[in-house]
Short mmCIF file of C-alpha atoms in Angstrom, two decimals:
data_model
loop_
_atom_site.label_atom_id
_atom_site.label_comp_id
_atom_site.label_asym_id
_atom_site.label_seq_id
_atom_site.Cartn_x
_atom_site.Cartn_y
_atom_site.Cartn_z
CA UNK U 1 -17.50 -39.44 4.05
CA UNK U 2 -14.30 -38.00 2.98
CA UNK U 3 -15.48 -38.10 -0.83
CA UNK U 4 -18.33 -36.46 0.42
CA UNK U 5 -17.28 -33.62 1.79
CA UNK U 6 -14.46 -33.47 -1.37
CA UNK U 7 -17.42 -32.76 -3.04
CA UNK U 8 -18.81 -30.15 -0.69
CA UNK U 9 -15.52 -28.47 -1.35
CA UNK U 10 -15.60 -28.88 -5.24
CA UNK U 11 -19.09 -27.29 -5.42
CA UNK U 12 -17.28 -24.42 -2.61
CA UNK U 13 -14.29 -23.61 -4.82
CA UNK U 14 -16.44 -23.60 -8.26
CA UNK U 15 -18.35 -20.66 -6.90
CA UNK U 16 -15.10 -19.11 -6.96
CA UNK U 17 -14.36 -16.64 -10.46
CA UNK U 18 -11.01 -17.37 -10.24
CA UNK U 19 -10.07 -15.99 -13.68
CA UNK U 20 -6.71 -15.13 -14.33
CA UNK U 21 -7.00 -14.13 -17.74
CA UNK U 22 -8.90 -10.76 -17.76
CA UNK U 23 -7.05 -8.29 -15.82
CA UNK U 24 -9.85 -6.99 -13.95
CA UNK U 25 -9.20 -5.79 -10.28
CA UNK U 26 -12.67 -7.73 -8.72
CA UNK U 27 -11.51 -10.67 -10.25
CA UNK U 28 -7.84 -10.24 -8.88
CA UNK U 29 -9.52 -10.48 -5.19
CA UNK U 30 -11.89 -13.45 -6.50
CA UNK U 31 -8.08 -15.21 -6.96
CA UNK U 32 -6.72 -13.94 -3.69
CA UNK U 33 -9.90 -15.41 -2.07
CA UNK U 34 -9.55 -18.82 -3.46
CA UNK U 35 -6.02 -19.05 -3.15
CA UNK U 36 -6.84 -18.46 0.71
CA UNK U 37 -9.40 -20.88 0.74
CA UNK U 38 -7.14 -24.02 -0.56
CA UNK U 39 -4.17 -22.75 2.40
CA UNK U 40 -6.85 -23.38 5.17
CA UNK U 41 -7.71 -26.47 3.45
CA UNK U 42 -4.05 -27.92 3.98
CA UNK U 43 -3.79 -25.80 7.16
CA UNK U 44 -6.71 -28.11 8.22
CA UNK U 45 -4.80 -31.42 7.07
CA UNK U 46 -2.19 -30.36 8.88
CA UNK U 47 0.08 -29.41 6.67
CA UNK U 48 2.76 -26.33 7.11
CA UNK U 49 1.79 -23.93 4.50
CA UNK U 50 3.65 -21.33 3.13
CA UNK U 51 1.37 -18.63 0.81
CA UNK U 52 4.49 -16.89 -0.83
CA UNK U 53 3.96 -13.07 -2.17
CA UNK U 54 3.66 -13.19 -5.96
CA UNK U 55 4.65 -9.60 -6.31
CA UNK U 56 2.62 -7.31 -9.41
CA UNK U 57 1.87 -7.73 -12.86
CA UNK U 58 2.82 -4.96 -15.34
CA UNK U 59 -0.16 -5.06 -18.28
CA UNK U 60 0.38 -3.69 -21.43
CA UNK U 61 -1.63 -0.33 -20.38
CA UNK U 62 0.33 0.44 -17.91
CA UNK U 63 -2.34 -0.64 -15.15
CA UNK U 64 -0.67 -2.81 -12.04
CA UNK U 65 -2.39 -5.91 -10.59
CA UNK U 66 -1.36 -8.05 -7.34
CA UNK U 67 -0.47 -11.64 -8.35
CA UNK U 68 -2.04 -14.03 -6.53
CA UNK U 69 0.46 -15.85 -3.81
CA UNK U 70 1.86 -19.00 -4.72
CA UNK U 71 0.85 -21.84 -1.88
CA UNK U 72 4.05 -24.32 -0.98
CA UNK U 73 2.73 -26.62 1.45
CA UNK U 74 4.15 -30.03 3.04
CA UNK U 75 3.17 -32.55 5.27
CA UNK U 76 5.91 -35.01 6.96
CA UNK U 77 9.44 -35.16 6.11
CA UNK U 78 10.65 -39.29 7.14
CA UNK U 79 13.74 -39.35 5.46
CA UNK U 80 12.93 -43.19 5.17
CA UNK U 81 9.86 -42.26 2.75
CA UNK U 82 9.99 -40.97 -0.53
CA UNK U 83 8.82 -37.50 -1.40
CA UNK U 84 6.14 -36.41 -3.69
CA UNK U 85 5.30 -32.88 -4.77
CA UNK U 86 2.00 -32.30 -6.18
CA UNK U 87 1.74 -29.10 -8.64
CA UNK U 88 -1.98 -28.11 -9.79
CA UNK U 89 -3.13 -24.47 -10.29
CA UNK U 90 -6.86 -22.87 -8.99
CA UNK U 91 -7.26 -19.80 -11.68
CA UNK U 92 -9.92 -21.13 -14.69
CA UNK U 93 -10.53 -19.44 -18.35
CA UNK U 94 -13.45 -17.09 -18.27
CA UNK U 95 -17.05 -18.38 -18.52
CA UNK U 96 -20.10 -16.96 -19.20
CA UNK U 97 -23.52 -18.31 -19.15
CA UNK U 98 -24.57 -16.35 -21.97
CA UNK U 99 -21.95 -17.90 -24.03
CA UNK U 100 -23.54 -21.18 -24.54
CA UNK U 101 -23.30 -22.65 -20.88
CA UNK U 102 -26.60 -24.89 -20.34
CA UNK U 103 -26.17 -23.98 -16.21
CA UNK U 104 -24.40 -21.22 -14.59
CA UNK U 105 -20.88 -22.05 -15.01
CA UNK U 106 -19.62 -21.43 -11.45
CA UNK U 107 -22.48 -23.20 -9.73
CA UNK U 108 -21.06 -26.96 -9.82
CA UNK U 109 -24.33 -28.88 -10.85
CA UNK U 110 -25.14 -32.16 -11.46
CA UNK U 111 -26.67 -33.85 -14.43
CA UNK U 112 -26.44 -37.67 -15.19
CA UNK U 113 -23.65 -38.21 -13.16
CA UNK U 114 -21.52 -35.28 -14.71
CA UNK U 115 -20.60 -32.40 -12.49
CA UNK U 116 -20.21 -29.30 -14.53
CA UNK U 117 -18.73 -25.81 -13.97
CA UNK U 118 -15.60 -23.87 -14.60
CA UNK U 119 -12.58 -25.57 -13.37
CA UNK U 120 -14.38 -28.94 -12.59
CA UNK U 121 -11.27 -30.76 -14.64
CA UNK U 122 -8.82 -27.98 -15.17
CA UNK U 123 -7.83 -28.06 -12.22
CA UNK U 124 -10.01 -27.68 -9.49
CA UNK U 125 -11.26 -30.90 -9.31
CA UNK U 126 -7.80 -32.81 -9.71
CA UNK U 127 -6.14 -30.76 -6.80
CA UNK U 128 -9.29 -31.41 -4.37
CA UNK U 129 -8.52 -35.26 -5.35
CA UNK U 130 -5.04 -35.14 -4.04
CA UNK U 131 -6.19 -33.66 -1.34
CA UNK U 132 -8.98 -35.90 -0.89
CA UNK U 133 -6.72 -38.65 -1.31
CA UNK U 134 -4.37 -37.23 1.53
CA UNK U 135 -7.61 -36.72 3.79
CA UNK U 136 -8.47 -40.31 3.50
CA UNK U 137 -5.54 -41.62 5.29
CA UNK U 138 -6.61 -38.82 7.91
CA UNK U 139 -9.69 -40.26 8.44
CA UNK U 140 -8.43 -43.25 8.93
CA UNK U 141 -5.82 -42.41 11.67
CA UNK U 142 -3.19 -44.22 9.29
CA UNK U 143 0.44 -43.01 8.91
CA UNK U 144 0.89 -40.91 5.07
CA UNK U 145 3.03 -43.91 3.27
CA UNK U 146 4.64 -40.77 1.58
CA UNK U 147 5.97 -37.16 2.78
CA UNK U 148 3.66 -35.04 0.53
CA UNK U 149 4.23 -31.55 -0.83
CA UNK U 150 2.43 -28.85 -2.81
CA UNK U 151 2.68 -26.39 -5.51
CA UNK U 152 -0.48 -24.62 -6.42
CA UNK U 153 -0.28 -21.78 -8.11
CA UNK U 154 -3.20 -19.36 -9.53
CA UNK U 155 -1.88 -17.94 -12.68
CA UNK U 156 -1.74 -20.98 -14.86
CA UNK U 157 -3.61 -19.93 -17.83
CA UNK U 158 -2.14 -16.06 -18.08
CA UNK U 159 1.58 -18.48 -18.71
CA UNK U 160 2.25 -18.91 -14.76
CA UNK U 161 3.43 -15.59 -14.03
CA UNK U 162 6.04 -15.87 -11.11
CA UNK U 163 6.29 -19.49 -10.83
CA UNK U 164 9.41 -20.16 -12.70
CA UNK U 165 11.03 -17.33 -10.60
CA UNK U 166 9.91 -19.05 -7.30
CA UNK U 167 10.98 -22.59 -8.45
CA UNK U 168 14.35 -21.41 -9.54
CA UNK U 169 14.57 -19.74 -5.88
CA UNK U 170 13.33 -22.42 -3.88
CA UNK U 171 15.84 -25.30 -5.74
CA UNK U 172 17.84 -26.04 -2.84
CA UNK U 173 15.24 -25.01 -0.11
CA UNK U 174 11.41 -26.35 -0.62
CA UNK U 175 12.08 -28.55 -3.29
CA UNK U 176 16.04 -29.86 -2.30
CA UNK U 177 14.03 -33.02 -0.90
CA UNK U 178 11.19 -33.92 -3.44
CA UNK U 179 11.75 -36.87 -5.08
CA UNK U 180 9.28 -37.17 -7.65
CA UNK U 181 6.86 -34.74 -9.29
CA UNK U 182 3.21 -35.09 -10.12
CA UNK U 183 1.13 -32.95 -12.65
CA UNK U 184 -2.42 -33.95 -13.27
CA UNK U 185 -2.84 -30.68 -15.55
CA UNK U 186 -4.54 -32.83 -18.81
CA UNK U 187 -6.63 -35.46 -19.94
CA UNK U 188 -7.66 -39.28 -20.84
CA UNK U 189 -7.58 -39.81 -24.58
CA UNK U 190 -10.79 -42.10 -24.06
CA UNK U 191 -13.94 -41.76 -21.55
CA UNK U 192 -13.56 -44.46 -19.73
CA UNK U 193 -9.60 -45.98 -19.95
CA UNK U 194 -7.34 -44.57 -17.48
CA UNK U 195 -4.20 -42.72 -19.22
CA UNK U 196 -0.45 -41.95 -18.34
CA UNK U 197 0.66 -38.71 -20.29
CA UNK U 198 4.84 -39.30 -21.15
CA UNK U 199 4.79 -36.12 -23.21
CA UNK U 200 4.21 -32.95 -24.52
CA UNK U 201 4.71 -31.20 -27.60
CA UNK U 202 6.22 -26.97 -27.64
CA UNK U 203 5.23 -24.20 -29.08
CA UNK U 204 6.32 -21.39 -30.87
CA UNK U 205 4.42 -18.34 -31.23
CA UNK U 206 5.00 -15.84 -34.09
CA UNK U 207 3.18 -12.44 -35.24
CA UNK U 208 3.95 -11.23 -39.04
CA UNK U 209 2.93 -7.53 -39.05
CA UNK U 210 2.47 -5.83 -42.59
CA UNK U 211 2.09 -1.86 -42.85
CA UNK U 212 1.67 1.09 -45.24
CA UNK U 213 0.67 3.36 -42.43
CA UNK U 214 -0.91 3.62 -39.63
CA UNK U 215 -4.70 4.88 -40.22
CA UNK U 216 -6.54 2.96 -42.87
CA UNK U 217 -7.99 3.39 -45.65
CA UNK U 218 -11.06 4.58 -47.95
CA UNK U 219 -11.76 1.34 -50.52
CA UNK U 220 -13.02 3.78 -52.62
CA UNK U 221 -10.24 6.63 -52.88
CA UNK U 222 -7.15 4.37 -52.67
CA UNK U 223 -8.40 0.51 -54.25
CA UNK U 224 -6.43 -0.13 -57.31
CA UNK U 225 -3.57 1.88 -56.57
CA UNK U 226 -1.60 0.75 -53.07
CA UNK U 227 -0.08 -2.54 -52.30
CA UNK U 228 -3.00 -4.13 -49.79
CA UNK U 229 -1.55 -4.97 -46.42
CA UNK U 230 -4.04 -7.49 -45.77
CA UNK U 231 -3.79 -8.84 -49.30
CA UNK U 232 -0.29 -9.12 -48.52
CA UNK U 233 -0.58 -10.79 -45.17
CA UNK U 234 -3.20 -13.28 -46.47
CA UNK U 235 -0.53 -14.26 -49.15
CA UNK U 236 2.13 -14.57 -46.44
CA UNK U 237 -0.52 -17.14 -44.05
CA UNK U 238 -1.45 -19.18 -47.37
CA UNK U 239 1.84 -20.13 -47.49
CA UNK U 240 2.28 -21.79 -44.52
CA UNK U 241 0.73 -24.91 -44.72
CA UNK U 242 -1.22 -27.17 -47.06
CA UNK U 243 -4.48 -28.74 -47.40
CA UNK U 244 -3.62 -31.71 -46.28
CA UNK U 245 -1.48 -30.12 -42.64
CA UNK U 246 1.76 -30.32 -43.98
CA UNK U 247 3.98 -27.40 -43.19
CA UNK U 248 5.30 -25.65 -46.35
CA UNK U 249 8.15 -23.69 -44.42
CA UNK U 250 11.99 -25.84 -46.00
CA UNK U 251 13.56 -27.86 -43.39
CA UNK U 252 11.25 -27.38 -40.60
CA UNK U 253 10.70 -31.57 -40.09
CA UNK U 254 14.60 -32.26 -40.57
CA UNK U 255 14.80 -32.50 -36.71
CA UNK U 256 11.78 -34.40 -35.95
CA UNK U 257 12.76 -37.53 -34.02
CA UNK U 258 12.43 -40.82 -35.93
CA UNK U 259 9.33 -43.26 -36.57
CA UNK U 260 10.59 -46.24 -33.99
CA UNK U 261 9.28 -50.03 -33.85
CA UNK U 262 8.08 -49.20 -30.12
CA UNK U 263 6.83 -46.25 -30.72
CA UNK U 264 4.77 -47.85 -33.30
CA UNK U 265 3.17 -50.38 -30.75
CA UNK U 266 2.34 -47.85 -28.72
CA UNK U 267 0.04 -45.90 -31.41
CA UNK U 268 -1.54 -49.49 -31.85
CA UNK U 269 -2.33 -50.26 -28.60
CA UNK U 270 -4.02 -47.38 -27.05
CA UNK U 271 -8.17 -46.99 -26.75
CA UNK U 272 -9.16 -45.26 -29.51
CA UNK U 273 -12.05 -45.54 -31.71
CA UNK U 274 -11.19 -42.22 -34.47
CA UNK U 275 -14.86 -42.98 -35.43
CA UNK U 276 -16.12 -41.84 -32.14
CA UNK U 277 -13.35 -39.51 -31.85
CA UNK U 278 -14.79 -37.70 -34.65
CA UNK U 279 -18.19 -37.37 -33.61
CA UNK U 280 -17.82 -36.34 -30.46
CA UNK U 281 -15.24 -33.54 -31.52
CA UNK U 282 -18.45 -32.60 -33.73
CA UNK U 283 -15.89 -32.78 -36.88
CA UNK U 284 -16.83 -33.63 -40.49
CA UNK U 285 -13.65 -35.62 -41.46
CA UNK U 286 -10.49 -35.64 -40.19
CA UNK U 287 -7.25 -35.34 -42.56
CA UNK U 288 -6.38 -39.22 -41.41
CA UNK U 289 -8.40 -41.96 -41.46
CA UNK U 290 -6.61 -44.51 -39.02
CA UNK U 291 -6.14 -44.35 -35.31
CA UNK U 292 -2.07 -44.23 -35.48
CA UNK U 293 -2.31 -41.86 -38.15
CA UNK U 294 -4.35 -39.39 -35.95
CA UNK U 295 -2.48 -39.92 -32.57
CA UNK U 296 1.35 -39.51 -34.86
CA UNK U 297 -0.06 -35.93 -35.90
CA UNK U 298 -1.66 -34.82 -32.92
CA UNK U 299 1.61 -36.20 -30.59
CA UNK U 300 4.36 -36.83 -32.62
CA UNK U 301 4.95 -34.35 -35.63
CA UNK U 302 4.56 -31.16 -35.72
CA UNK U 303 2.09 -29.27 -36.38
CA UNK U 304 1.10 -25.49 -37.70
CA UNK U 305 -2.09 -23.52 -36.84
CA UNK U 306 -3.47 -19.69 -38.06
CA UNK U 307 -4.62 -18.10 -34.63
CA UNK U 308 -6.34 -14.45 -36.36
CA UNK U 309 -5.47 -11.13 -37.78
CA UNK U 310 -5.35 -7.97 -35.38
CA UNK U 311 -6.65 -5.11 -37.71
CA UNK U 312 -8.84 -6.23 -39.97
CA UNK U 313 -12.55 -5.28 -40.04
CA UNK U 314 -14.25 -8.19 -38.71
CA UNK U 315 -17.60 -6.32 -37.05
CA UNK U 316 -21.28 -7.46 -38.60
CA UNK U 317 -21.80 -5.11 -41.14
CA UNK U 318 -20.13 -4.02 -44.91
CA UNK U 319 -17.53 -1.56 -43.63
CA UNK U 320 -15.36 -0.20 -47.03
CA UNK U 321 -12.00 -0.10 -46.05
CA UNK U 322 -8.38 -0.81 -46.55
CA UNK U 323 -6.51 -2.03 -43.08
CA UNK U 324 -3.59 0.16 -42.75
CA UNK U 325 -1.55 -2.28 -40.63
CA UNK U 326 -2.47 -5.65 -39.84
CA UNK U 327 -1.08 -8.44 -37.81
CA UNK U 328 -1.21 -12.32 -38.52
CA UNK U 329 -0.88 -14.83 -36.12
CA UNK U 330 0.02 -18.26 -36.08
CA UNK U 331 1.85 -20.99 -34.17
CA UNK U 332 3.91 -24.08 -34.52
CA UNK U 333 3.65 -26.83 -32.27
CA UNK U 334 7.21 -28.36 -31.72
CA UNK U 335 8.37 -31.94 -31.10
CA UNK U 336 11.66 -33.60 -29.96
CA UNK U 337 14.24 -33.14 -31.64
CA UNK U 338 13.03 -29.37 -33.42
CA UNK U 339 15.15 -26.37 -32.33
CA UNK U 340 13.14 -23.78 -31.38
CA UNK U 341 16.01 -20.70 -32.57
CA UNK U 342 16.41 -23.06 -35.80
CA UNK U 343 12.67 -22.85 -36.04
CA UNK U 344 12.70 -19.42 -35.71
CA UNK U 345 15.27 -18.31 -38.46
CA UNK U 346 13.41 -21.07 -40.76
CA UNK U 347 10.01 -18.85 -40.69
CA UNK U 348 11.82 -15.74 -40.81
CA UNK U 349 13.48 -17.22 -43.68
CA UNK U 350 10.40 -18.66 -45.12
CA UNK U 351 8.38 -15.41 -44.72
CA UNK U 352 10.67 -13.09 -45.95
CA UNK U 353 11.14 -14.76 -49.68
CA UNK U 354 7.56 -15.28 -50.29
CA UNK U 355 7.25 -11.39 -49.17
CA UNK U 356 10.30 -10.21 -52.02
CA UNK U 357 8.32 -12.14 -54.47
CA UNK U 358 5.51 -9.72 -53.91
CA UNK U 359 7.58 -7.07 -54.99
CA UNK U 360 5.19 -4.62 -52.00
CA UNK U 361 6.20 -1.25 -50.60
CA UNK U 362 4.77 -2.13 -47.90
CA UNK U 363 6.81 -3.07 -44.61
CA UNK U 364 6.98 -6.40 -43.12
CA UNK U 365 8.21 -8.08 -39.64
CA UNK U 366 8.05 -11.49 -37.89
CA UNK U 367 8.67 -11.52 -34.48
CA UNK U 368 8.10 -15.00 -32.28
CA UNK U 369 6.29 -13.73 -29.25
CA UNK U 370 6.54 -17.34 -27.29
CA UNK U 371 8.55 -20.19 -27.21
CA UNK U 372 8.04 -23.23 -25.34
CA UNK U 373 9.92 -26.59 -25.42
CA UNK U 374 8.53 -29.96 -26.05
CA UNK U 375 8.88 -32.01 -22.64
CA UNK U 376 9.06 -36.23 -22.71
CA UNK U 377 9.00 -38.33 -20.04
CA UNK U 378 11.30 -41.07 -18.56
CA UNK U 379 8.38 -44.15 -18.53
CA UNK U 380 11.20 -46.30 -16.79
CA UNK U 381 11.08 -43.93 -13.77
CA UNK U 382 10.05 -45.63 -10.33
CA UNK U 383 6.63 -43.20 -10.22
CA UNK U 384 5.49 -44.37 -13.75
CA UNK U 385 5.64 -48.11 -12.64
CA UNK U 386 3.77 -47.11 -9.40
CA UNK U 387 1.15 -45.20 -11.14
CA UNK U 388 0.68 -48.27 -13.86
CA UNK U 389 0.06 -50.57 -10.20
CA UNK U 390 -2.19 -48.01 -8.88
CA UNK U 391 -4.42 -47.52 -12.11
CA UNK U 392 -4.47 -51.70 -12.22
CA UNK U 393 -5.37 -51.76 -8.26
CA UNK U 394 -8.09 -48.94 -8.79
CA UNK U 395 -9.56 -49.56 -12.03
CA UNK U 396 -8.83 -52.87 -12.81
CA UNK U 397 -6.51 -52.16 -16.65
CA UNK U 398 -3.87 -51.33 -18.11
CA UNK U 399 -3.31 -47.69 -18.45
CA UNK U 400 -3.31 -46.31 -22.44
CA UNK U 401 0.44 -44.62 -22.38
CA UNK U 402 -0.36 -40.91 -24.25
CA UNK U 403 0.78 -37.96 -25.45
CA UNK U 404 -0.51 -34.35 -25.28
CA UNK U 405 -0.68 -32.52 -27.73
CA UNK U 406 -0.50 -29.15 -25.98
CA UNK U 407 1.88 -27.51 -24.00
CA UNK U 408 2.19 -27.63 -20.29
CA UNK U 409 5.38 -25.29 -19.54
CA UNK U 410 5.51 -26.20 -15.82
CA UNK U 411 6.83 -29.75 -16.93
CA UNK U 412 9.96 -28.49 -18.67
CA UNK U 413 10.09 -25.95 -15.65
CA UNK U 414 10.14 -28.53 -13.06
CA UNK U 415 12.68 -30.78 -14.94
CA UNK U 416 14.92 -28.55 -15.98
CA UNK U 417 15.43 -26.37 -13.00
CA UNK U 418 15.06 -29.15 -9.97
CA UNK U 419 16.00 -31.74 -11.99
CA UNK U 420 13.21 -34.43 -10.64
CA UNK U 421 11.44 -37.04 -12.32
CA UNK U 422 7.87 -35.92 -13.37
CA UNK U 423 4.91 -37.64 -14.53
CA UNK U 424 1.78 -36.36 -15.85
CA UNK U 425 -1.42 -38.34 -14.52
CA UNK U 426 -4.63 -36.88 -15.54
CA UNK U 427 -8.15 -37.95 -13.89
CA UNK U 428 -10.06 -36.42 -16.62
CA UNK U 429 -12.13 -38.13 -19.53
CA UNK U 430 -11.66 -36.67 -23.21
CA UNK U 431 -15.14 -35.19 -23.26
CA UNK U 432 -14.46 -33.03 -20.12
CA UNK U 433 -14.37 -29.56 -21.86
CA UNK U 434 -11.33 -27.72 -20.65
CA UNK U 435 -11.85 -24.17 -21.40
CA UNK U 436 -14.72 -24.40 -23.01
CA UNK U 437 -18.33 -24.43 -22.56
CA UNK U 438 -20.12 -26.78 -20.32
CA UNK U 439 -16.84 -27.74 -18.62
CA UNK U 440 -17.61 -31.00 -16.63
CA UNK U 441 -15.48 -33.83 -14.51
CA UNK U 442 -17.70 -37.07 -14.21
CA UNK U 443 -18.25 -38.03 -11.08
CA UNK U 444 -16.78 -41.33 -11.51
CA UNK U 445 -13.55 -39.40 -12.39
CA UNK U 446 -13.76 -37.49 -9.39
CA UNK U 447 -14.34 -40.38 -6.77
CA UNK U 448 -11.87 -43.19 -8.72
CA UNK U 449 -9.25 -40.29 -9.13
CA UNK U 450 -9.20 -40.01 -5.39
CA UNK U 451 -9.22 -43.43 -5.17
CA UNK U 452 -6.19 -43.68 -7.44
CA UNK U 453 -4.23 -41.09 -5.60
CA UNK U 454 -4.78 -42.77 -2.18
CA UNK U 455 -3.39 -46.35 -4.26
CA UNK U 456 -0.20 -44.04 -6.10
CA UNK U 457 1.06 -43.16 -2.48
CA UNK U 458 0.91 -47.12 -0.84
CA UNK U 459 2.92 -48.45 -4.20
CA UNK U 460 5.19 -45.48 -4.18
CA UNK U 461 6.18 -46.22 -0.45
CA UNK U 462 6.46 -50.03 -1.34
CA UNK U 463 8.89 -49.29 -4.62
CA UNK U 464 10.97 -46.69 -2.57
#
């Protein structure tokens, strides 16, 4: 019954746009209404909730928009249990079903046991399974074996606007006694093995402007005669990185962290066919061949990838001109041990002496617009042994011990600034879709993740 109605509430909050990423005042309310929505969902558990102003957002135009409030919510406080803090986020990407969705994207439907629409995985459906999970216990009339507490926040993918402000604030207040943190912000590396993420790699964020002038340029009048900004920029981006992914910029791996013996078993003994990996990522070839290969370059190393180029004429069409100014953009994904400021000064470095060998008059800069650290894990901690007995109790295996790839900021947030143990335990499969098309959760996922939850809280109370 509980599960039931979970899924009442899915399809409820689906219907929701709750996209944070165009700044658009309708969709501004759409996040105030489903922000709402989840605090009389844990007003209904019973929980104390707290829906704390988020102040304004300043865009680049100089239009204001309300950010959404942050919810902090908690239910019990037994000083004889331990206390876990949940952190998920309700905003989505944008979707539209004219961009390749097969059903309307916020109508949660069901086909072959897959329940698709925007936010189904990321995060919607993970944050109803917590609170499924709580609801159970409810229903039951049985005492929470844990004092639970949430974060949910509805700014996630515009970079979390407020939240590290609030979390710094709150240190010695909401959060002074959480014991352990949960994020289950990511996914399973397989479709059907349950996963524990122990990392996350950073990222750095640069833009490499090159100018003559502002306007641009007739092809016609000035080809032959100028130094090409574009020209220049695409000599700058070729130099980068090879054809094989390795970085070209000296010095950047001289901090990675070491190849270890256990690190190596690890590789070999998670679910992985690359075979299958490959075709359902729709991919040709891959630039490895073996499964430890592949998981060491998507985890492990870093790695360097060419976002675009704001300026350049890239309409349908055979438009004759000469950009004026354009902007390149790439990023670097960092892993422990890099240096992000070392990082920094190495592309700088890097950028600058291929750009004197071009002897241009044109003008160059490199500015890193984002930084973001890699985050690992303690696997020792008391919450990583309970969730390995929960995944065992609920789905009957080991769980594969992963990596991410990405970067989930709130990780390094939470660590750093409260100083808790956090974990990462996604419900997802690898073929869920986050942001893109034909997002789905499977409703397996869904109903074991609950399930899995529910087990987390009985073998954190029996460790604590």
């Amino acid at each position: 019954m509980v599960l039931k109605l979970g899924r009442m509430t899915l399809k409820e909050w689906v219907a929701v746009e709750s996209d944070s990423i165009q700044p658009v005042p309708r969709l501004r309310q759409e996040l105030f209404r489903m922000m709402a929505l989840a605090a009389d969902k844990l007003r209904r558990l019973g929980a104390s909730v707290d829906s704390v102003d988020g102040g304004s957002q300043q865009l680049p135009n100089g239009q204001t928009l309300p950010i959404p409030p942050i919810i902090l919510a908690e239910l019990g406080n037994d000083p004889k249990k331990p206390t876990v803090c949940f952190y998920g986020h309700l905003d989505v990407q944008p979707a539209r079903r004219e961009d390749g969705w097969l059903t309307d994207p916020y109508t949660l439907t069901e086909v072959d046991g897959k329940l698709y629409g925007r936010g189904a995985t990321d995060n919607k459906g993970p944050v109803l399974a917590w609170i499924n999970a709580v609801s159970a216990f409810r229903a039951m009339e049985e005492d929470l074996p844990v004092n639970i507490k949430f974060i949910i926040e509805g700014m996630e993918e515009a970079g979390s606007v407020a939240l590290e402000e609030l979390v710094r604030r709150e240190k010695d207040r909401f959060f002074s006694s959480v014991d352990y943190v949960v994020i289950s912000d990511n996914l399973w590396i397989s479709r059907r093995k349950p996963a524990l993420t122990c990392g996350t790699r950073g990222n750095s964020y640069f833009t490499v402007e090159v100018k003559c002038r502002d306007q641009d340029f007739h092809s016609g009048t000035f080809g032959g005669i100028l130094n090409e900004p574009m020209a220049d920029l695409i000599a700058l981006l070729g130099s980068l990185v090879d054809s094989s992914g390795h970085i070209l910029i000296p010095g950047i791996y001289d901090h990675v962290a070491p190849l270890t013996e256990e690190e190596k078993k690890m590789y070999k003994a998670i679910d992985l066919d690359p075979e299958e990996y490959r075709n359902s990522s729709q991919v040709k070839k891959f630039l490895f061949d073996t499964k430890e290969e592949i998981l060491m370059h998507l985890w492990r190393y870093p790695s360097l990838s060419i976002h675009g180029i704001e300026g350049a004429f890239e309409e349908p069409g055979a438009k004759t001109v000469i950009p004026g100014r354009v902007i390149g953009k790439f990023s670097i994904r960092l892993v422990p041990h890099m240096n992000m400021s070392v990082v920094e000064t190495q592309v700088k470095q890097h950028l600058e002496y291929i750009f004197s060998k071009r002897n241009s008059s044109n003008q160059m800069v490199v500015s890193m617009a984002l930084g973001l650290h890699p985050w690992i894990a303690n696997i020792k901690d008391n919450q990583y042994l309970a969730a390995k007995r929960a995944i065992k109790t609920v789905f009957g295996t080991e769980p594969d011990m992963i990596r991410d790839g990405s970067t989930i900021p709130i990780a390094n947030i939470f660590q750093d600034v409260i100083q808790k143990s956090v974990m990462m335990l996604p419900l997802g499969a690898v073929d869920d879709g986050e942001h893109a098309q034909n997002e789905k959760i499977n409703r397996w996922n869904y109903i074991e993740g609950s399930k899995l939850f529910a087990a987390f809280f009985l073998e954190m109370a029996k460790l604590h």
